[in-house]
Structure formats: C-alpha cells, structure tokens
Short mmCIF file of C-alpha atoms in Angstrom, two decimals:
data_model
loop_
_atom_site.label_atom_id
_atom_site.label_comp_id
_atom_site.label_asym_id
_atom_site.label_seq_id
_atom_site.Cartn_x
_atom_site.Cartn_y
_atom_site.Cartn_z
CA UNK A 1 80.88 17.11 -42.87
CA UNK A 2 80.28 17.68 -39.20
CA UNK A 3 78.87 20.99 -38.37
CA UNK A 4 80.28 24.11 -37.28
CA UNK A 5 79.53 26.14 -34.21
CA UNK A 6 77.85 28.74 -36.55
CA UNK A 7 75.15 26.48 -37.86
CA UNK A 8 74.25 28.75 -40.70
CA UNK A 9 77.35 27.82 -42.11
CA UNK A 10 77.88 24.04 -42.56
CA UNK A 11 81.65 22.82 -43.85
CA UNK A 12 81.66 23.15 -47.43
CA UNK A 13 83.38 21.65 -49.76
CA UNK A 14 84.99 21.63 -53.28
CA UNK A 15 82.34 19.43 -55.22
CA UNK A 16 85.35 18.58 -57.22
CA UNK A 17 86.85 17.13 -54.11
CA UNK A 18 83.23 14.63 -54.08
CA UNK A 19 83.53 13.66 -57.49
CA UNK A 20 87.23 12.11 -57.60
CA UNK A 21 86.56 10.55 -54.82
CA UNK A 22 83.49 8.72 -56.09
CA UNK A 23 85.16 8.66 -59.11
CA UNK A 24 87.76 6.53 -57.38
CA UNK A 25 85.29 4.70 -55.78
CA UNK A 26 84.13 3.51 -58.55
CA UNK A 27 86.94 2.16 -60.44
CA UNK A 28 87.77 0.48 -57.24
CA UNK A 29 84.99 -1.40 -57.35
CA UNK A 30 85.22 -2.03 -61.39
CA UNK A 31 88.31 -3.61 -61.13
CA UNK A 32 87.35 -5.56 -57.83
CA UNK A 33 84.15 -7.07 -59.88
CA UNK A 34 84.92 -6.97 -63.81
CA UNK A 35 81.14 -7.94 -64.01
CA UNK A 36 79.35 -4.76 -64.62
CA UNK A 37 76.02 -5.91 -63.32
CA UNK A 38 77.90 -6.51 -59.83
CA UNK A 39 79.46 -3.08 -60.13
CA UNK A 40 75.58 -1.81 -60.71
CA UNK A 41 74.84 -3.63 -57.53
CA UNK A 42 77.69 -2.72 -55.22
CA UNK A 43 77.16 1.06 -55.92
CA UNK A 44 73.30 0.58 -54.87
CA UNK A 45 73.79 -0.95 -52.28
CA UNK A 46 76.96 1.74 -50.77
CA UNK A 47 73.83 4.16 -51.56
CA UNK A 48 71.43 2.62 -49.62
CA UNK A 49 73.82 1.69 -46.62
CA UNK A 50 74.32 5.74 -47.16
CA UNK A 51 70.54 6.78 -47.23
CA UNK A 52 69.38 5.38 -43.99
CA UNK A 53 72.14 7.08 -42.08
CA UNK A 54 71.68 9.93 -44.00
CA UNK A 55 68.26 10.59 -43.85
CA UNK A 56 68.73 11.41 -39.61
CA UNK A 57 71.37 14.32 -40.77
CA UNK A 58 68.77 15.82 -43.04
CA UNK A 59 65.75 15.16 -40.53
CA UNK A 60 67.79 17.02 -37.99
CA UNK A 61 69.07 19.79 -39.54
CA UNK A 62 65.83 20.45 -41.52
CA UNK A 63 63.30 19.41 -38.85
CA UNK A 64 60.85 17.96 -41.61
CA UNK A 65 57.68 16.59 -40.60
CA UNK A 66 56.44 13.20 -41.92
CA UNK A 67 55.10 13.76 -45.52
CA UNK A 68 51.62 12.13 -46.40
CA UNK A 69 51.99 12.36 -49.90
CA UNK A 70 54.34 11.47 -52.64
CA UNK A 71 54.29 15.57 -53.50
CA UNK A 72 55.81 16.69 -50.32
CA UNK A 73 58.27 13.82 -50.77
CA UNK A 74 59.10 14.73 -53.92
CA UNK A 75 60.09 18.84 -52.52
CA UNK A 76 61.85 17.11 -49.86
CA UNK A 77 63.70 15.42 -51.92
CA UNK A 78 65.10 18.38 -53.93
CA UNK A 79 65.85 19.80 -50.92
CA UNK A 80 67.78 17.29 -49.98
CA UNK A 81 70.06 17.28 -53.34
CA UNK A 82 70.38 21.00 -52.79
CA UNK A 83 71.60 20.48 -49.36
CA UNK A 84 74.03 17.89 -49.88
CA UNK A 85 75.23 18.39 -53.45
CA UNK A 86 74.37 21.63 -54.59
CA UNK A 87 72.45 20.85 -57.69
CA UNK A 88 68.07 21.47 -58.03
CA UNK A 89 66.70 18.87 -60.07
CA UNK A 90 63.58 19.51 -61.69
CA UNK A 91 60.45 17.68 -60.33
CA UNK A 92 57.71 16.60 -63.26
CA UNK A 93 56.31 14.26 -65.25
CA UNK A 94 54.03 13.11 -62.77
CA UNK A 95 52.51 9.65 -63.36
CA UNK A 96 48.51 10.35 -63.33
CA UNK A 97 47.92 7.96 -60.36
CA UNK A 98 50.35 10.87 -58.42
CA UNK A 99 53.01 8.06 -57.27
CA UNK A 100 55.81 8.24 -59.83
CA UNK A 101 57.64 11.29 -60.75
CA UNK A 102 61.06 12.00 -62.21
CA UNK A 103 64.29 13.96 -60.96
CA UNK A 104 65.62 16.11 -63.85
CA UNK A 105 69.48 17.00 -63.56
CA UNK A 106 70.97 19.12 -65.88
CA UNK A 107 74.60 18.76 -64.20
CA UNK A 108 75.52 15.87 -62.00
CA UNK A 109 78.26 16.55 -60.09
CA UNK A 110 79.14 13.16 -59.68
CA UNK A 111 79.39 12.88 -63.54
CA UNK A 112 81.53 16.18 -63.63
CA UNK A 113 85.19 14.82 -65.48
CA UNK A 114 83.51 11.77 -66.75
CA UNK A 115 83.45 9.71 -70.01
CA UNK A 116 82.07 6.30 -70.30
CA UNK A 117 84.61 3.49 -72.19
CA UNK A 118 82.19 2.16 -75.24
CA UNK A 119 82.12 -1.37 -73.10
CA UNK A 120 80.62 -0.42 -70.08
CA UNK A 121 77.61 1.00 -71.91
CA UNK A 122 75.13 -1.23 -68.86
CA UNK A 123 77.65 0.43 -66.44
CA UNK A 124 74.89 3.01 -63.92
CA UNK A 125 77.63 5.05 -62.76
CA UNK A 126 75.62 7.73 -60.79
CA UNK A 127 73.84 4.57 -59.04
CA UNK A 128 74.68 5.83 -55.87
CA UNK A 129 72.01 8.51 -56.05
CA UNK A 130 69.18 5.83 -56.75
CA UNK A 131 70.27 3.61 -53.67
CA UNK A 132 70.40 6.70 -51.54
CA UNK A 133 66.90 8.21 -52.00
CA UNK A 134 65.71 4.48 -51.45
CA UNK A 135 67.59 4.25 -47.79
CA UNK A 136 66.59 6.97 -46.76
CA UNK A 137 62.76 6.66 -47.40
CA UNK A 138 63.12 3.32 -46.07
CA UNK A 139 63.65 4.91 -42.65
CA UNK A 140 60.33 6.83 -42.77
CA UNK A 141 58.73 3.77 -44.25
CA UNK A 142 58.26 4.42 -47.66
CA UNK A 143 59.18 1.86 -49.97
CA UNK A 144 60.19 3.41 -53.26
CA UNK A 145 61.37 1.83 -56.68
CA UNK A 146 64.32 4.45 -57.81
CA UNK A 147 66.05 3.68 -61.24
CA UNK A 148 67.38 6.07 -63.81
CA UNK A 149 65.23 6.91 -67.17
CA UNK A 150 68.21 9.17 -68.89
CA UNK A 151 71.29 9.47 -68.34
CA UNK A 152 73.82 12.19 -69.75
CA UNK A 153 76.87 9.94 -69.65
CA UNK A 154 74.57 7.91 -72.31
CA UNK A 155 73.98 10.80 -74.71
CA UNK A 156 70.88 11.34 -73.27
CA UNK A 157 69.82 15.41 -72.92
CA UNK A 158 69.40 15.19 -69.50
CA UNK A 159 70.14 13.14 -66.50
CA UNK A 160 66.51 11.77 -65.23
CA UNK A 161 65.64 9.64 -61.68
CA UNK A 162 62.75 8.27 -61.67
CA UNK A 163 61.14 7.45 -57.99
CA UNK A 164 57.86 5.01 -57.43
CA UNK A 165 56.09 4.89 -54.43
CA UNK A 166 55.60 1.25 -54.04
CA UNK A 167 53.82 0.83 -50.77
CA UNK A 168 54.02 2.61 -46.65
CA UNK A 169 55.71 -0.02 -44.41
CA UNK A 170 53.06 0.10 -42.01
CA UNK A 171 54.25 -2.06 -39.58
CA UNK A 172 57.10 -0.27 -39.19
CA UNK A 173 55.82 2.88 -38.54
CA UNK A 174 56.89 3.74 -35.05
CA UNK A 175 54.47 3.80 -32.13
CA UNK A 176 52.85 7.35 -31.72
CA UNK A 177 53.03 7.88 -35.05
CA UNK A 178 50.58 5.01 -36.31
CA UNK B 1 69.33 24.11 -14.62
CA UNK B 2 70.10 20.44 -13.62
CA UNK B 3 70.13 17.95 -16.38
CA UNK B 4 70.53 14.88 -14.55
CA UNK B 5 71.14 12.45 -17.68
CA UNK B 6 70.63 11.59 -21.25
CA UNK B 7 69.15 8.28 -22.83
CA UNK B 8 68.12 7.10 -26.52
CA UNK B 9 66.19 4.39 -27.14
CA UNK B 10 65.99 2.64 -30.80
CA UNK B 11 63.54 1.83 -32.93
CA UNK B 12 63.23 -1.43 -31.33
CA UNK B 13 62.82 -0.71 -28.26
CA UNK B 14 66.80 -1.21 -26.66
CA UNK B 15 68.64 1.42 -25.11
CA UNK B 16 71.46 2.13 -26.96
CA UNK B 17 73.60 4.76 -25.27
CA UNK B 18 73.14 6.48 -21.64
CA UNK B 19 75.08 9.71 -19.69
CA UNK B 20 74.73 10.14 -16.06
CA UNK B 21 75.41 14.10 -15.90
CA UNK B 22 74.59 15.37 -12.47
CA UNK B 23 73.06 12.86 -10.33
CA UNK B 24 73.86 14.02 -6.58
CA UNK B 25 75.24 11.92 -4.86
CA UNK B 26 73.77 11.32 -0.81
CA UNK B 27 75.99 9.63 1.49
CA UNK B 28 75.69 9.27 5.19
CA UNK B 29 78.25 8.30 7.91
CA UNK B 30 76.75 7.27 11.42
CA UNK B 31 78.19 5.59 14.25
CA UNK B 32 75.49 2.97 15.76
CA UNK B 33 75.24 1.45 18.94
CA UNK B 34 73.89 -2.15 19.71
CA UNK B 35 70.86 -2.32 19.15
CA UNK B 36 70.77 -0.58 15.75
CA UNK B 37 67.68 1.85 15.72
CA UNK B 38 66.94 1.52 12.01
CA UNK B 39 64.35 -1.59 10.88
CA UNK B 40 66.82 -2.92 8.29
CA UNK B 41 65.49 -5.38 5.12
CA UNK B 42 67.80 -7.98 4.40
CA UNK B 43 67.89 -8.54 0.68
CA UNK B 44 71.04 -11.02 -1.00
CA UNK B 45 71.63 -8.25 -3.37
CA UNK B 46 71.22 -5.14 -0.69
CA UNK B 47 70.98 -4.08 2.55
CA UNK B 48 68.43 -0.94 2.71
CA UNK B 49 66.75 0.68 5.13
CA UNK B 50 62.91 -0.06 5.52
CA UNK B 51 61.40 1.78 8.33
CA UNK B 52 62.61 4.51 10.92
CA UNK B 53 64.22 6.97 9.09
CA UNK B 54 66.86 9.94 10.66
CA UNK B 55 69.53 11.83 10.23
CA UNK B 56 69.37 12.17 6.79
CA UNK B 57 69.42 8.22 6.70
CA UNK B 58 66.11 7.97 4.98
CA UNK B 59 64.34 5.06 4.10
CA UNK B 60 65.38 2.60 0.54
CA UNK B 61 68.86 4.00 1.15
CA UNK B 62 71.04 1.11 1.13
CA UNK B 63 74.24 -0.07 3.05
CA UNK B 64 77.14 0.63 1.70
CA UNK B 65 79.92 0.15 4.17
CA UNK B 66 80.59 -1.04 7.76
CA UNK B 67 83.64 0.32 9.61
CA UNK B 68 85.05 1.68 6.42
CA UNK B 69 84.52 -1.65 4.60
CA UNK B 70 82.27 -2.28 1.54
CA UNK B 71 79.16 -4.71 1.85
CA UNK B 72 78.61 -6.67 -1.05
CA UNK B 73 75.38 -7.43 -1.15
CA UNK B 74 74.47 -8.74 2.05
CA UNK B 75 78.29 -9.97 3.01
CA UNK B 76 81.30 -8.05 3.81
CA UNK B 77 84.13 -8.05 1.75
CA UNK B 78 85.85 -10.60 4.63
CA UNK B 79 82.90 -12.91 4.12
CA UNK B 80 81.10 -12.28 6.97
CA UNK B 81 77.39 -12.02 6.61
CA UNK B 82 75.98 -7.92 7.79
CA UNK B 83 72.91 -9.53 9.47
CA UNK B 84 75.36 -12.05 12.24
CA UNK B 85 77.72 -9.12 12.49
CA UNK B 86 74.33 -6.56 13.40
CA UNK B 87 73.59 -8.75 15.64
CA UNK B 88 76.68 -9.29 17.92
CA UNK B 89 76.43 -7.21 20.61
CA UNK B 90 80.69 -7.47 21.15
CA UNK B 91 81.02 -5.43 17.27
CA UNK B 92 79.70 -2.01 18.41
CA UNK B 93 80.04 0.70 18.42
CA UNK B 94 79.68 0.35 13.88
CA UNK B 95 79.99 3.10 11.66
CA UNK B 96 77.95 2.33 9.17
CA UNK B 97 77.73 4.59 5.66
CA UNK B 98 74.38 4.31 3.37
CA UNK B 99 73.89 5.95 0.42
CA UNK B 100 71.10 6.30 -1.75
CA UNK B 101 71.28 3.29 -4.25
CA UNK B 102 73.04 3.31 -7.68
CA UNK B 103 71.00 2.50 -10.89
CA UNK B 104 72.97 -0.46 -12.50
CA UNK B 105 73.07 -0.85 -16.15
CA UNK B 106 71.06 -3.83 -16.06
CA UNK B 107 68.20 -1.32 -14.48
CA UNK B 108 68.63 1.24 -16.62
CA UNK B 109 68.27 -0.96 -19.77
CA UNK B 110 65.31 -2.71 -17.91
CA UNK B 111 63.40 0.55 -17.40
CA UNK B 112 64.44 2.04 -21.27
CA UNK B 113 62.88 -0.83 -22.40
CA UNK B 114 59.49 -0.73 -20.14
CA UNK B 115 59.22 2.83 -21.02
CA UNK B 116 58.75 1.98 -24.89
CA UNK B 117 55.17 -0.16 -24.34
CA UNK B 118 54.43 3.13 -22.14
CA UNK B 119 54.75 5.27 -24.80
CA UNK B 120 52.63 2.91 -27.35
CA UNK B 121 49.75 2.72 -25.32
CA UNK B 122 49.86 6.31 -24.36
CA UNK B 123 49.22 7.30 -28.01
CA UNK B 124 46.50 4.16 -27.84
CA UNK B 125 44.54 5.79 -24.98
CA UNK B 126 44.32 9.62 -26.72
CA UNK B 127 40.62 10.14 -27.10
CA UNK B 128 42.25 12.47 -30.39
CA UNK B 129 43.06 9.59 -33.26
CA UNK B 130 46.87 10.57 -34.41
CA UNK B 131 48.17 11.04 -31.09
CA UNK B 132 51.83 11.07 -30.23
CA UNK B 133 53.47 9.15 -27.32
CA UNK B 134 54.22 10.38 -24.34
CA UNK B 135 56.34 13.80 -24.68
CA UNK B 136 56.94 14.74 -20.99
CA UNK B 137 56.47 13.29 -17.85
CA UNK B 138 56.35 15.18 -14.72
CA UNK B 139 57.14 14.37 -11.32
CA UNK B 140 57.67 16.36 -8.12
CA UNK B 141 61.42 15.86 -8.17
CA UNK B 142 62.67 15.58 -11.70
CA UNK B 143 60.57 15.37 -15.47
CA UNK B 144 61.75 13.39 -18.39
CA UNK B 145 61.06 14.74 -21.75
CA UNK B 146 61.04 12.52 -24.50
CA UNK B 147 61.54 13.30 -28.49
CA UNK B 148 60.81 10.37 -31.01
CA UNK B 149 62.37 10.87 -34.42
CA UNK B 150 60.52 10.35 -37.41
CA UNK B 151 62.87 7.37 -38.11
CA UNK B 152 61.97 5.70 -34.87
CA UNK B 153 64.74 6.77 -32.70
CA UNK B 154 63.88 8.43 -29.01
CA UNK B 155 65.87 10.56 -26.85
CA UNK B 156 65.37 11.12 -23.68
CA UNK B 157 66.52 13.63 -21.48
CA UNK B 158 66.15 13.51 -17.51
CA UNK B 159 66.35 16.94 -15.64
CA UNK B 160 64.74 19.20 -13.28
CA UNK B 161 60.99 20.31 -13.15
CA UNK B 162 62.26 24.20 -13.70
CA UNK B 163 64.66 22.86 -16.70
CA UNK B 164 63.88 25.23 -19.50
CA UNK B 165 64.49 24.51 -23.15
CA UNK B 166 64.94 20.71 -23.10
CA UNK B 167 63.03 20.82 -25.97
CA UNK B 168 65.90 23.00 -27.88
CA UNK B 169 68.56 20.41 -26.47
CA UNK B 170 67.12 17.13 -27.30
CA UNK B 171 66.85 18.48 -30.98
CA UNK B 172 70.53 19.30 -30.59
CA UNK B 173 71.68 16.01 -29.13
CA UNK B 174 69.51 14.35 -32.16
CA UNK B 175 72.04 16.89 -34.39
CA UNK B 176 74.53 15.52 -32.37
CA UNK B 177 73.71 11.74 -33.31
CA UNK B 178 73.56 12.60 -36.70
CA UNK B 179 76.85 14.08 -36.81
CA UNK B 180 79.01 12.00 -34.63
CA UNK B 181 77.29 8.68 -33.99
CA UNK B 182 76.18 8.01 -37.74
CA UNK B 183 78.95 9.01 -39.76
CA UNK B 184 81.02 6.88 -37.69
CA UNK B 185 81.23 4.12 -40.16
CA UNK B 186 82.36 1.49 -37.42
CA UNK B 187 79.24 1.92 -35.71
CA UNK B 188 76.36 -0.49 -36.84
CA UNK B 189 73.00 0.49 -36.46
CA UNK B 190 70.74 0.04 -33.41
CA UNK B 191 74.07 -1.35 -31.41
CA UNK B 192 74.36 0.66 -28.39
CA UNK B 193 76.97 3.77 -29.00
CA UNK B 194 80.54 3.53 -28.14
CA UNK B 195 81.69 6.63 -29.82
CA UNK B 196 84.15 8.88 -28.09
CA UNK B 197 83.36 12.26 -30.08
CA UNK B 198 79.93 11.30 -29.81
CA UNK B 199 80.69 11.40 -25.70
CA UNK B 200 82.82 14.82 -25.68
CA UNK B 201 80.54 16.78 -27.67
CA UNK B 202 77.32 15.63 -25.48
CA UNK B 203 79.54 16.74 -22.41
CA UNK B 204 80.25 19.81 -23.74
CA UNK B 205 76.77 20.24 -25.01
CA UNK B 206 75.20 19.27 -21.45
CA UNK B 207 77.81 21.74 -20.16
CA UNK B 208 77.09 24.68 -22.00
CA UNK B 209 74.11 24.26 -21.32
CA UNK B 210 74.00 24.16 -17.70
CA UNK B 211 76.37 27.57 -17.89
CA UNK B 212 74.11 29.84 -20.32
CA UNK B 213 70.66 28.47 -20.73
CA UNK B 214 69.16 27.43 -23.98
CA UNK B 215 69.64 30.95 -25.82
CA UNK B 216 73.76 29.89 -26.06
CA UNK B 217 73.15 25.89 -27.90
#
C-alpha cells in the first residue's frame, strides 16, 4: 500500500481482498496450532509486530503531534481505523478515571464472510486489531491493555475494543521530547 | 539547491542508513621539485598537508597519489614508505595528487552517534522547559537540519545554507521510510537499511528535488 505520486489518493483496495487474506491467515495458523489459546496468541502478537511499524506510516502521512491525554488518543485512534480500514468506530463509555474507553464497531471488515464453528467459541478472531493498537502506542510510549468486551462473531450486538492506559514509558521517551 | 547527503539515526542512537548525494569532489595534480614546499604531517593512516597552502592545495587535504600511484596510508602501493621516497633527492621531479579527504563509514557512524548526546543536552540547556533538540545547525559552508519522529527516529539531511524547504523533504523521506523501509518485512528494526526501493526512491526524491524546488515533492 505504497503511495501514489498524487498523495490525495493512496492505493485502495477491495476490503474484500483484506479479509480473505486474513481470513486465510488465520486458518493457517489454526491448523499450525490446534490449541486455540496459541492461535489467540499468534494473532496478537502478528498485530503487534504490525503496530509498531505501522504507527510511522500513520505518523507520516497524518503528521500527528504527541497526544497528552488518553482523549486525543482515543480520536487518533479512529482515525487511524478510518484510514486503514475504512470503518469509524464509536468512541464512549469512558471509565470515570478518563483512562479506559471502548471502540464500538458495527461492521468489522475483517469479520465480513465469517461464521465461528461451535468449538472455537475462546477462538478471538479479530485479535489482530487488539495487538495492533498496542504496537503502535508502544512506539510513542504508551503502554495500553487492549482486549475485546463484545464481539459480533459471539452474538454479541456489537463488536467492542476496549483500550487501558496502563502507564507512559518514560524512559523511553526520546530525548527532546522528555 | 545542493543537498549534499541524507542520514537517520535510531532511537538508540546508531546510524542506520546514509546517502552521499553531491559531495564535490577537489582533486589537485602538481608536479614538485626536491625540496617539497608544502610542511607535510606524517600520520600511519594519512598523509595531509599541515602548513603552507597553494594552488588550490590547501591545508588537511591529504595525499592521495605519487606519480600516478595510490598511497595507502603512509606507504605506496610498492611498499615503499612516502616520507624516505620525499626525501630522496634522485625521485624528483613527483607529481603528487591530494584531494580533500573521504569520510569513511567508520567516521560517519562515529559522528551520527556523537551527534545524538548533542541533541539531548541541547533540549537540557533551553532556559524554556519542553524544549526540542537541536533542529538546525548552521555553518558558513553547509547546515544540517534535523527532524526527530515522535517514535524516536531522526533524519538528517546535510545541504547548503540557501537550501530551501528541507523541512518539506525530510517529512517526505520520513514518508519514504514508512513506505519502503518498513513494509519491507525482511528488514528488522533499528538494523541499518539495506533496501533497494528504499535507495531509488530517495534518489529520485533528492533528484527532483534539486530540479524543481520544494513546490514539485
């Protein structure tokens, strides 16, 4: 997804393209592991190893400045969905203490063509997502706990992230910036 | 519009990848006569001239050839050492080439990495709390304008003092990186770059750049 010379108009693609592909993806690695808890932690981890080089693309082509509080996070991170999937979750219930929030999806287009088999009920299919938005806050040193509270592929209404600010990795803030 | 070359630095500190686009290149060809008229210093790892400068021989250039061959160090390539051969009277008339000396990559990762503590305590020594590092540094023959990413990552571009809109580029080599350099998924992170698309599209970048200012990147 390299872009073009017209910058206003990145490469697009068919989403439908996206989700074979991680729908491949993921029955590769079901059949590789059996053990769905493994499978749980394979996809988090490809999301994470995805997040931190992900998070220079959108820092780049958006030119976002370094949030200070888990609010502006929170828009950036919608932005971020809208960039690279096409889909605006919903941003609310916002924990009191103004450090947890959830991600509301009303389609997942990773989800699109999908049914889950009755025995892979602990399977997290979408856990991609969750590794990703924890990569890539990593790299601007914010440690985050991302897991999912719904899930439509569960019968749930709605397909719901939940993100918590754990703590700013201080000592990894770059110099200047400190 | 000279951009003379292109660094990044990451997070911790190593340089990672570094162009040489325009540096001009000074040579000098001189027939000598015994006694040579230049105060030479004779290093094991150079030759260079260190007082009595002419001809557009000026002083810290360094030897690079005698007669056509090429000094290595302080020995020619037949094993002789420059300093006996200088001072034989029965060798001359020499023509001896110097040239301005050529960064090695040794130097150049020596100086990335002394140029990271710079840029710490610059932000240390702002009077204003929240100060960045150091964004541009000026000289009379060249400035070198830095751009720290919020993950960490600087890039560093070398050019001339009149050099407009290195501002614009370094965000576009940073686009760049992005594109070509981390979607690459044989490249690990913080290893220095080896990417060849990552290489052609800098070029062409630097190029275009050169041929119609900022307004065309």
């Amino acid at each position: 997804m390299s872009r073009q010379t017209s910058r206003l108009d990145s490469k697009k693609v068919n989403s439908e393209l996206l989700t074979l592909t991680y729908g491949a993806l993921v029955t590769q690695i079901i059949r590789d592991f059996e053990n769905i808890d493994d499978v749980n932690k394979q996809l988090e981890r490809i999301g994470y190893n995805m997040g931190i080089r992900l998070i220079e693309d959108f820092l780049s082509r958006t030119a976002s400045t370094r949030c200070l509080d888990m609010r502006e996070t929170a828009d950036k991170i919608q932005q971020a969905f809208r960039m690279y999937l096409n889909v605006q979750p919903t941003i609310s219930n916002w924990a009191a203490s103004a450090d947890e929030f959830s991600l509301i999806f009303d389609t997942n287009p990773l989800t699109e063509f999908v049914e889950l088999p009755a025995d892979m009920s602990t399977l997290r299919f979408s856990g991609v997502l969750c590794g990703c938005i924890r990569g890539a806050l990593e790299m601007v040193q914010l440690e985050v706990h991302c897991w999912f509270a719904q899930d439509q592929l569960k019968g749930d209404g709605t397909t719901e992230i939940r993100v918590k600010f754990i703590r700013r990795l201080e000592d990894a803030i770059p110099a200047g910036e400190d | 519009m000279v951009i003379h070359g292109v660094y990044i630095v990451s997070k911790s500190g190593g340089l990672i990848f570094n162009h040489d686009h325009s540096i001009p290149r000074i040579e000098t060809e001189k027939v000598f006569n015994y006694p040579i008229d230049l105060k030479l210093d004779y290093d094991p790892k150079k030759v260079s001239v260190a007082f009595g400068q002419k001809d557009g021989i000026t002083v810290g250039h360094v030897l690079n050839s005698i007669n056509g061959m090429p000094v290595n160090g302080s020995t020619l390539e037949d094993g002789r050492n420059v300093k006996e051969v200088f001072e034989n009277a029965n060798e001359f008339p020499l023509t001896l080439k110097f040239a301005r000396p050529k960064m090695t990559t040794n130097e150049k990762i020596f100086l990335a990495s002394m140029f990271y503590p710079l840029f710490a305590i610059a932000s240390q020594l702002s009077p204003e709390p929240k100060s960045s590092g150091i964004e541009i540094l000026e000289a009379d023959t060249f400035k070198l304008q830095c751009f720290q990413t919020l993950t960490g990552v600087k890039f560093m571009v070398v050019a001339e003092t009149t050099q407009a809109g290195v501002d614009v580029l370094l965000r576009r080599i940073y686009e760049l990186y992005a594109d070509y350099v981390l979607k690459n998924p044989f490249y690990s992170l913080e290893m220095p770059i080896r990417c060849e698309l990552f290489d052609t599209n800098l070029q062409a970048l630097l190029e275009q750049m050169e041929k119609g200012g900022v307004t065309t990147i």
